[in-house]
Amino acid sequence: MYKWVRKYVQTCETCQRVKPAPSSSALLMSLPVPADCWRSVSMDFIFELPADARGHTVILVFVCRLSKMVRLATVRKSVTAPQAAQHFVDHVFRHHGLPEAFVSDRDPRFVSHFWQHLFRLLGTRLDMSTADHPQTDGQTERVNRVLEDTLRSVCAAEPTTWSTLLPQVVFALNNAVHSSTGFTPFYVNGLRHPRTPLTLLPASNLDGGEANAEDSRGLKGLRTSVKRNLLSFSETGEAVRQRVRDAMAAAQDRPMGGLILRCFKWETKSY
């Protein structure tokens, strides 16, 4: 009797269609490592920040997928697709040129006809994540989390001053050694470390980078090391999480041409 009831419950069609799956339904696939800095850029928004003096409550985040360098723009909640495109030109294009590919979630501003037309004109590509799958743009999601935590820490007493401290925060992010590359974003981009107040002390032996400038062969070797580290990080640093998820997904592996049971979801509308 018990076995019959258990089998009946496990094969209940209504439960399988309505209740969420308790495990991952697909294997993890890492995005390819870019060939150079700012060839591939991920972008996302951080919403619901305290309004600053200019009424800005949103941060538009751009991240280089090779060097992990971060560029930020403060905007209002009502930011439109053309305005977001202008911020890209102001904060990324004028410094680093045009990327070959963008990685983003399915924000309405990114899926709009304006962005699609812009990318066609510029000859670049927009790689969007699938619906309800933020892991595709996990790099920017992690940057967002670190950025929000840092802003909450430095602006705890006066939350509305976050935008005035944003330059110092993004400098700290770009001057910190990234776990996946083994270098700071500043060094990967320019082969030098920026000067800080500590490097200007008379008794300090720390150098801002000018004395250690290298030729193009050194830069090429650095980029090669960064890409090697990124590949190694993808294969080892994420291996534990991937093995767990892949083991859960392996039990659900579906052969090509096989049948699946579609999930039922409520039809929602915006008012």
mmCIF file of C-alpha atoms in Angstrom:
data_model
loop_
_atom_site.group_PDB
_atom_site.id
_atom_site.type_symbol
_atom_site.label_atom_id
_atom_site.label_comp_id
_atom_site.label_asym_id
_atom_site.label_seq_id
_atom_site.Cartn_x
_atom_site.Cartn_y
_atom_site.Cartn_z
ATOM 1 C CA MET A 1 0.000 0.000 0.000
ATOM 2 C CA TYR A 2 2.779 2.417 0.970
ATOM 3 C CA LYS A 3 4.693 1.771 -2.263
ATOM 4 C CA TRP A 4 1.557 2.285 -4.335
ATOM 5 C CA VAL A 5 0.740 5.613 -2.609
ATOM 6 C CA ARG A 6 4.329 6.821 -2.952
ATOM 7 C CA LYS A 7 4.429 6.001 -6.652
ATOM 8 C CA TYR A 8 1.060 7.680 -7.185
ATOM 9 C CA VAL A 9 2.228 10.874 -5.454
ATOM 10 C CA GLN A 10 5.530 10.961 -7.360
ATOM 11 C CA THR A 11 3.753 10.621 -10.704
ATOM 12 C CA CYS A 12 0.938 13.079 -9.996
ATOM 13 C CA GLU A 13 0.597 15.142 -13.181
ATOM 14 C CA THR A 14 -0.828 18.207 -11.422
ATOM 15 C CA CYS A 15 2.008 18.320 -8.878
ATOM 16 C CA GLN A 16 4.663 17.936 -11.579
ATOM 17 C CA ARG A 17 3.187 20.767 -13.621
ATOM 18 C CA VAL A 18 2.513 23.222 -10.787
ATOM 19 C CA LYS A 19 5.114 22.695 -8.060
ATOM 20 C CA PRO A 20 8.626 24.106 -8.665
ATOM 21 C CA ALA A 21 11.499 21.737 -9.389
ATOM 22 C CA PRO A 22 13.793 21.398 -6.331
ATOM 23 C CA SER A 23 16.980 21.165 -8.403
ATOM 24 C CA SER A 24 18.775 22.660 -11.373
ATOM 25 C CA SER A 25 17.471 21.550 -14.752
ATOM 26 C CA ALA A 26 20.559 22.113 -16.876
ATOM 27 C CA LEU A 27 24.339 21.739 -16.781
ATOM 28 C CA LEU A 28 26.493 24.821 -16.202
ATOM 29 C CA MET A 29 28.258 26.234 -19.261
ATOM 30 C CA SER A 30 30.890 28.958 -18.838
ATOM 31 C CA LEU A 31 31.023 31.835 -21.304
ATOM 32 C CA PRO A 32 34.172 31.890 -23.484
ATOM 33 C CA VAL A 33 37.107 33.993 -22.247
ATOM 34 C CA PRO A 34 37.438 37.236 -24.289
ATOM 35 C CA ALA A 35 40.568 37.724 -26.403
ATOM 36 C CA ASP A 36 41.333 41.186 -24.992
ATOM 37 C CA CYS A 37 40.138 43.820 -22.541
ATOM 38 C CA TRP A 38 36.740 45.375 -23.251
ATOM 39 C CA ARG A 39 36.100 43.025 -26.183
ATOM 40 C CA SER A 40 33.156 41.650 -24.190
ATOM 41 C CA VAL A 41 31.219 43.751 -21.667
ATOM 42 C CA SER A 42 28.528 42.702 -19.203
ATOM 43 C CA MET A 43 25.996 45.256 -17.988
ATOM 44 C CA ASP A 44 23.197 45.479 -15.458
ATOM 45 C CA PHE A 45 21.242 47.883 -13.231
ATOM 46 C CA ILE A 46 21.186 48.270 -9.443
ATOM 47 C CA PHE A 47 17.785 49.624 -8.383
ATOM 48 C CA GLU A 48 16.104 50.904 -5.213
ATOM 49 C CA LEU A 49 18.995 52.937 -3.791
ATOM 50 C CA PRO A 50 18.219 55.954 -1.541
ATOM 51 C CA ALA A 51 17.603 59.052 -3.654
ATOM 52 C CA ASP A 52 20.638 61.328 -3.731
ATOM 53 C CA ALA A 53 20.613 65.121 -4.142
ATOM 54 C CA ARG A 54 19.958 64.786 -7.892
ATOM 55 C CA GLY A 55 17.194 62.209 -7.482
ATOM 56 C CA HIS A 56 19.307 59.302 -8.712
ATOM 57 C CA THR A 57 18.300 55.909 -7.308
ATOM 58 C CA VAL A 58 19.878 53.568 -9.879
ATOM 59 C CA ILE A 59 23.422 52.577 -10.884
ATOM 60 C CA LEU A 60 24.163 51.360 -14.408
ATOM 61 C CA VAL A 61 27.044 48.869 -14.170
ATOM 62 C CA PHE A 62 29.480 47.964 -16.963
ATOM 63 C CA VAL A 63 32.126 45.248 -16.391
ATOM 64 C CA CYS A 64 34.954 44.135 -18.681
ATOM 65 C CA ARG A 65 34.743 40.350 -18.844
ATOM 66 C CA LEU A 66 38.531 39.889 -19.133
ATOM 67 C CA SER A 67 40.095 42.442 -16.768
ATOM 68 C CA LYS A 68 37.010 42.700 -14.475
ATOM 69 C CA MET A 69 37.302 46.511 -14.542
ATOM 70 C CA VAL A 70 34.099 48.282 -13.493
ATOM 71 C CA ARG A 71 32.562 51.450 -14.951
ATOM 72 C CA LEU A 72 29.497 52.998 -13.302
ATOM 73 C CA ALA A 73 26.859 55.601 -14.159
ATOM 74 C CA THR A 74 24.254 57.020 -11.772
ATOM 75 C CA VAL A 75 20.788 57.416 -13.285
ATOM 76 C CA ARG A 76 17.157 57.936 -12.340
ATOM 77 C CA LYS A 77 14.668 55.096 -12.060
ATOM 78 C CA SER A 78 12.929 56.374 -15.195
ATOM 79 C CA VAL A 79 16.061 55.901 -17.343
ATOM 80 C CA THR A 80 15.202 55.021 -20.943
ATOM 81 C CA ALA A 81 17.015 52.883 -23.495
ATOM 82 C CA PRO A 82 18.427 55.909 -25.406
ATOM 83 C CA GLN A 83 19.698 57.381 -22.123
ATOM 84 C CA ALA A 84 21.332 54.072 -21.179
ATOM 85 C CA ALA A 85 22.993 53.980 -24.609
ATOM 86 C CA GLN A 86 24.322 57.502 -24.084
ATOM 87 C CA HIS A 87 25.785 56.474 -20.714
ATOM 88 C CA PHE A 88 27.530 53.575 -22.449
ATOM 89 C CA VAL A 89 29.090 56.024 -24.919
ATOM 90 C CA ASP A 90 30.127 58.411 -22.118
ATOM 91 C CA HIS A 91 31.554 55.836 -19.691
ATOM 92 C CA VAL A 92 32.789 52.955 -21.861
ATOM 93 C CA PHE A 93 33.035 53.744 -25.561
ATOM 94 C CA ARG A 94 35.058 56.947 -25.239
ATOM 95 C CA HIS A 95 37.639 55.189 -23.020
ATOM 96 C CA HIS A 96 37.828 51.674 -24.468
ATOM 97 C CA GLY A 97 36.132 51.678 -27.865
ATOM 98 C CA LEU A 98 33.372 49.409 -29.097
ATOM 99 C CA PRO A 99 33.064 45.880 -27.647
ATOM 100 C CA GLU A 100 32.386 42.901 -29.866
ATOM 101 C CA ALA A 101 29.695 41.552 -27.545
ATOM 102 C CA PHE A 102 27.513 42.581 -24.619
ATOM 103 C CA VAL A 103 26.165 40.241 -21.945
ATOM 104 C CA SER A 104 23.042 41.307 -20.072
ATOM 105 C CA ASP A 105 19.837 40.113 -18.514
ATOM 106 C CA ARG A 106 16.477 40.654 -20.169
ATOM 107 C CA ASP A 107 15.864 44.128 -18.789
ATOM 108 C CA PRO A 108 13.252 45.969 -20.916
ATOM 109 C CA ARG A 109 15.830 48.657 -21.680
ATOM 110 C CA PHE A 110 18.175 46.078 -23.185
ATOM 111 C CA VAL A 111 15.570 44.184 -25.210
ATOM 112 C CA SER A 112 14.038 47.342 -26.688
ATOM 113 C CA HIS A 113 14.058 47.966 -30.428
ATOM 114 C CA PHE A 114 16.395 50.923 -29.893
ATOM 115 C CA TRP A 115 19.196 48.749 -28.494
ATOM 116 C CA GLN A 116 18.671 46.085 -31.135
ATOM 117 C CA HIS A 117 18.891 48.674 -33.904
ATOM 118 C CA LEU A 118 21.933 50.326 -32.291
ATOM 119 C CA PHE A 119 23.831 47.036 -32.098
ATOM 120 C CA ARG A 120 23.029 46.233 -35.719
ATOM 121 C CA LEU A 121 24.341 49.635 -36.829
ATOM 122 C CA LEU A 122 27.527 49.283 -34.762
ATOM 123 C CA GLY A 123 28.130 45.709 -35.882
ATOM 124 C CA THR A 124 28.289 44.310 -32.348
ATOM 125 C CA ARG A 125 26.332 41.541 -30.621
ATOM 126 C CA LEU A 126 24.020 41.463 -27.593
ATOM 127 C CA ASP A 127 24.070 38.157 -25.678
ATOM 128 C CA MET A 128 21.036 38.057 -23.391
ATOM 129 C CA SER A 129 20.402 35.607 -20.622
ATOM 130 C CA THR A 130 17.423 33.292 -20.813
ATOM 131 C CA ALA A 131 14.377 34.218 -18.780
ATOM 132 C CA ASP A 132 14.668 33.634 -15.010
ATOM 133 C CA HIS A 133 18.342 32.640 -15.332
ATOM 134 C CA PRO A 134 20.540 35.388 -13.778
ATOM 135 C CA GLN A 135 23.524 32.993 -13.638
ATOM 136 C CA THR A 136 24.237 33.833 -17.297
ATOM 137 C CA ASP A 137 25.397 37.296 -16.231
ATOM 138 C CA GLY A 138 26.719 36.092 -12.889
ATOM 139 C CA GLN A 139 29.821 38.308 -13.156
ATOM 140 C CA THR A 140 27.807 41.533 -12.995
ATOM 141 C CA GLU A 141 25.505 40.095 -10.338
ATOM 142 C CA ARG A 142 28.546 39.486 -8.112
ATOM 143 C CA VAL A 143 29.869 42.992 -8.777
ATOM 144 C CA ASN A 144 26.463 44.387 -7.852
ATOM 145 C CA ARG A 145 26.470 42.488 -4.569
ATOM 146 C CA VAL A 146 29.959 43.688 -3.607
ATOM 147 C CA LEU A 147 29.133 47.240 -4.668
ATOM 148 C CA GLU A 148 25.915 47.346 -2.641
ATOM 149 C CA ASP A 149 27.609 45.889 0.447
ATOM 150 C CA THR A 150 30.447 48.423 0.200
ATOM 151 C CA LEU A 151 28.106 51.373 -0.266
ATOM 152 C CA ARG A 152 26.012 50.290 2.711
ATOM 153 C CA SER A 153 29.178 50.130 4.808
ATOM 154 C CA VAL A 154 30.622 53.527 3.894
ATOM 155 C CA CYS A 155 27.266 55.339 3.785
ATOM 156 C CA ALA A 156 25.613 53.784 6.828
ATOM 157 C CA ALA A 157 25.361 57.133 8.648
ATOM 158 C CA GLU A 158 24.188 59.124 5.602
ATOM 159 C CA PRO A 159 22.628 56.791 3.008
ATOM 160 C CA THR A 160 21.736 59.585 0.571
ATOM 161 C CA THR A 161 25.424 60.451 0.032
ATOM 162 C CA TRP A 162 26.219 57.192 -1.777
ATOM 163 C CA SER A 163 26.699 58.882 -5.170
ATOM 164 C CA THR A 164 29.381 61.258 -3.835
ATOM 165 C CA LEU A 165 31.406 58.304 -2.516
ATOM 166 C CA LEU A 166 30.927 56.188 -5.642
ATOM 167 C CA PRO A 167 34.230 57.268 -7.305
ATOM 168 C CA GLN A 168 36.246 56.103 -4.282
ATOM 169 C CA VAL A 169 34.328 52.827 -4.116
ATOM 170 C CA VAL A 170 34.801 51.983 -7.793
ATOM 171 C CA PHE A 171 38.502 52.902 -7.500
ATOM 172 C CA ALA A 172 38.836 50.412 -4.641
ATOM 173 C CA LEU A 173 37.111 47.706 -6.703
ATOM 174 C CA ASN A 174 39.397 48.287 -9.688
ATOM 175 C CA ASN A 175 42.519 48.430 -7.500
ATOM 176 C CA ALA A 176 41.816 45.126 -5.709
ATOM 177 C CA VAL A 177 43.312 41.821 -6.875
ATOM 178 C CA HIS A 178 40.577 39.756 -8.508
ATOM 179 C CA SER A 179 40.440 36.112 -7.481
ATOM 180 C CA SER A 180 39.831 34.838 -11.019
ATOM 181 C CA THR A 181 42.659 36.741 -12.765
ATOM 182 C CA GLY A 182 45.283 37.106 -10.033
ATOM 183 C CA PHE A 183 45.782 40.789 -10.923
ATOM 184 C CA THR A 184 44.029 44.100 -10.304
ATOM 185 C CA PRO A 185 41.770 45.387 -13.112
ATOM 186 C CA PHE A 186 43.914 48.533 -13.318
ATOM 187 C CA TYR A 187 47.056 46.489 -13.987
ATOM 188 C CA VAL A 188 45.446 44.226 -16.575
ATOM 189 C CA ASN A 189 44.151 47.253 -18.511
ATOM 190 C CA GLY A 190 47.172 49.540 -18.355
ATOM 191 C CA LEU A 191 50.109 47.462 -17.086
ATOM 192 C CA ARG A 192 50.562 49.840 -14.164
ATOM 193 C CA HIS A 193 49.225 50.405 -10.673
ATOM 194 C CA PRO A 194 47.601 53.792 -9.973
ATOM 195 C CA ARG A 195 49.072 56.042 -7.322
ATOM 196 C CA THR A 196 47.292 56.242 -3.977
ATOM 197 C CA PRO A 197 47.933 58.471 -0.939
ATOM 198 C CA LEU A 198 50.035 55.643 0.504
ATOM 199 C CA THR A 199 52.404 55.615 -2.500
ATOM 200 C CA LEU A 200 53.039 59.365 -2.111
ATOM 201 C CA LEU A 201 54.508 59.056 1.390
ATOM 202 C CA PRO A 202 58.205 60.109 1.401
ATOM 203 C CA ALA A 203 59.388 56.965 3.197
ATOM 204 C CA SER A 204 57.287 54.617 1.087
ATOM 205 C CA ASN A 205 58.925 52.155 -1.278
ATOM 206 C CA LEU A 206 55.636 51.480 -3.042
ATOM 207 C CA ASP A 207 55.515 52.587 -6.646
ATOM 208 C CA GLY A 208 52.626 53.821 -8.729
ATOM 209 C CA GLY A 209 53.752 51.870 -11.755
ATOM 210 C CA GLU A 210 55.658 54.297 -13.968
ATOM 211 C CA ALA A 211 59.040 52.821 -13.015
ATOM 212 C CA ASN A 212 57.782 49.342 -13.822
ATOM 213 C CA ALA A 213 56.407 50.110 -17.282
ATOM 214 C CA GLU A 214 57.009 47.222 -19.693
ATOM 215 C CA ASP A 215 57.042 46.878 -23.443
ATOM 216 C CA SER A 216 54.390 45.323 -25.654
ATOM 217 C CA ARG A 217 55.836 41.850 -25.103
ATOM 218 C CA GLY A 218 55.238 42.220 -21.365
ATOM 219 C CA LEU A 219 51.673 43.346 -22.003
ATOM 220 C CA LYS A 220 51.056 40.377 -24.281
ATOM 221 C CA GLY A 221 52.457 38.033 -21.650
ATOM 222 C CA LEU A 222 50.237 39.587 -18.991
ATOM 223 C CA ARG A 223 47.090 39.147 -21.069
ATOM 224 C CA THR A 224 48.081 35.540 -21.738
ATOM 225 C CA SER A 225 48.532 34.940 -17.999
ATOM 226 C CA VAL A 226 45.164 36.533 -17.243
ATOM 227 C CA LYS A 227 43.357 34.354 -19.783
ATOM 228 C CA ARG A 228 45.149 31.279 -18.462
ATOM 229 C CA ASN A 229 44.126 32.169 -14.903
ATOM 230 C CA LEU A 230 40.532 32.733 -15.970
ATOM 231 C CA LEU A 231 40.393 29.353 -17.667
ATOM 232 C CA SER A 232 41.968 27.704 -14.635
ATOM 233 C CA PHE A 233 39.512 29.455 -12.328
ATOM 234 C CA SER A 234 36.617 28.283 -14.469
ATOM 235 C CA GLU A 235 37.889 24.715 -14.333
ATOM 236 C CA THR A 236 38.834 24.596 -10.639
ATOM 237 C CA GLY A 237 37.301 27.451 -8.640
ATOM 238 C CA GLU A 238 33.819 26.725 -9.933
ATOM 239 C CA ALA A 239 34.311 22.978 -10.245
ATOM 240 C CA VAL A 240 32.884 22.178 -6.820
ATOM 241 C CA ARG A 241 29.662 24.105 -7.404
ATOM 242 C CA GLN A 242 29.371 22.730 -10.898
ATOM 243 C CA ARG A 243 29.839 19.118 -9.796
ATOM 244 C CA VAL A 244 27.020 19.506 -7.294
ATOM 245 C CA ARG A 245 24.665 21.078 -9.803
ATOM 246 C CA ASP A 246 25.631 18.720 -12.603
ATOM 247 C CA ALA A 247 25.054 15.701 -10.387
ATOM 248 C CA MET A 248 21.557 16.980 -9.666
ATOM 249 C CA ALA A 249 20.932 17.671 -13.337
ATOM 250 C CA ALA A 250 22.366 14.370 -14.573
ATOM 251 C CA ALA A 251 19.384 12.521 -13.167
ATOM 252 C CA GLN A 252 17.190 14.711 -15.367
ATOM 253 C CA ASP A 253 19.295 14.359 -18.523
ATOM 254 C CA ARG A 254 16.934 14.202 -21.483
ATOM 255 C CA PRO A 255 17.856 12.492 -24.763
ATOM 256 C CA MET A 256 17.445 14.438 -27.996
ATOM 257 C CA GLY A 257 13.941 14.019 -29.319
ATOM 258 C CA GLY A 258 12.600 12.883 -25.954
ATOM 259 C CA LEU A 259 9.309 14.071 -24.483
ATOM 260 C CA ILE A 260 9.045 16.519 -21.576
ATOM 261 C CA LEU A 261 6.218 17.634 -19.301
ATOM 262 C CA ARG A 262 5.661 21.384 -19.499
ATOM 263 C CA CYS A 263 5.359 23.409 -16.299
ATOM 264 C CA PHE A 264 2.170 25.363 -15.645
ATOM 265 C CA LYS A 265 2.480 29.055 -14.745
ATOM 266 C CA TRP A 266 -0.048 31.770 -14.071
ATOM 267 C CA GLU A 267 -0.537 34.300 -16.862
ATOM 268 C CA THR A 268 0.320 37.690 -15.353
ATOM 269 C CA LYS A 269 -0.315 41.143 -16.784
ATOM 270 C CA SER A 270 1.020 44.596 -15.939
ATOM 271 C CA TYR A 271 -1.465 47.279 -15.051
#
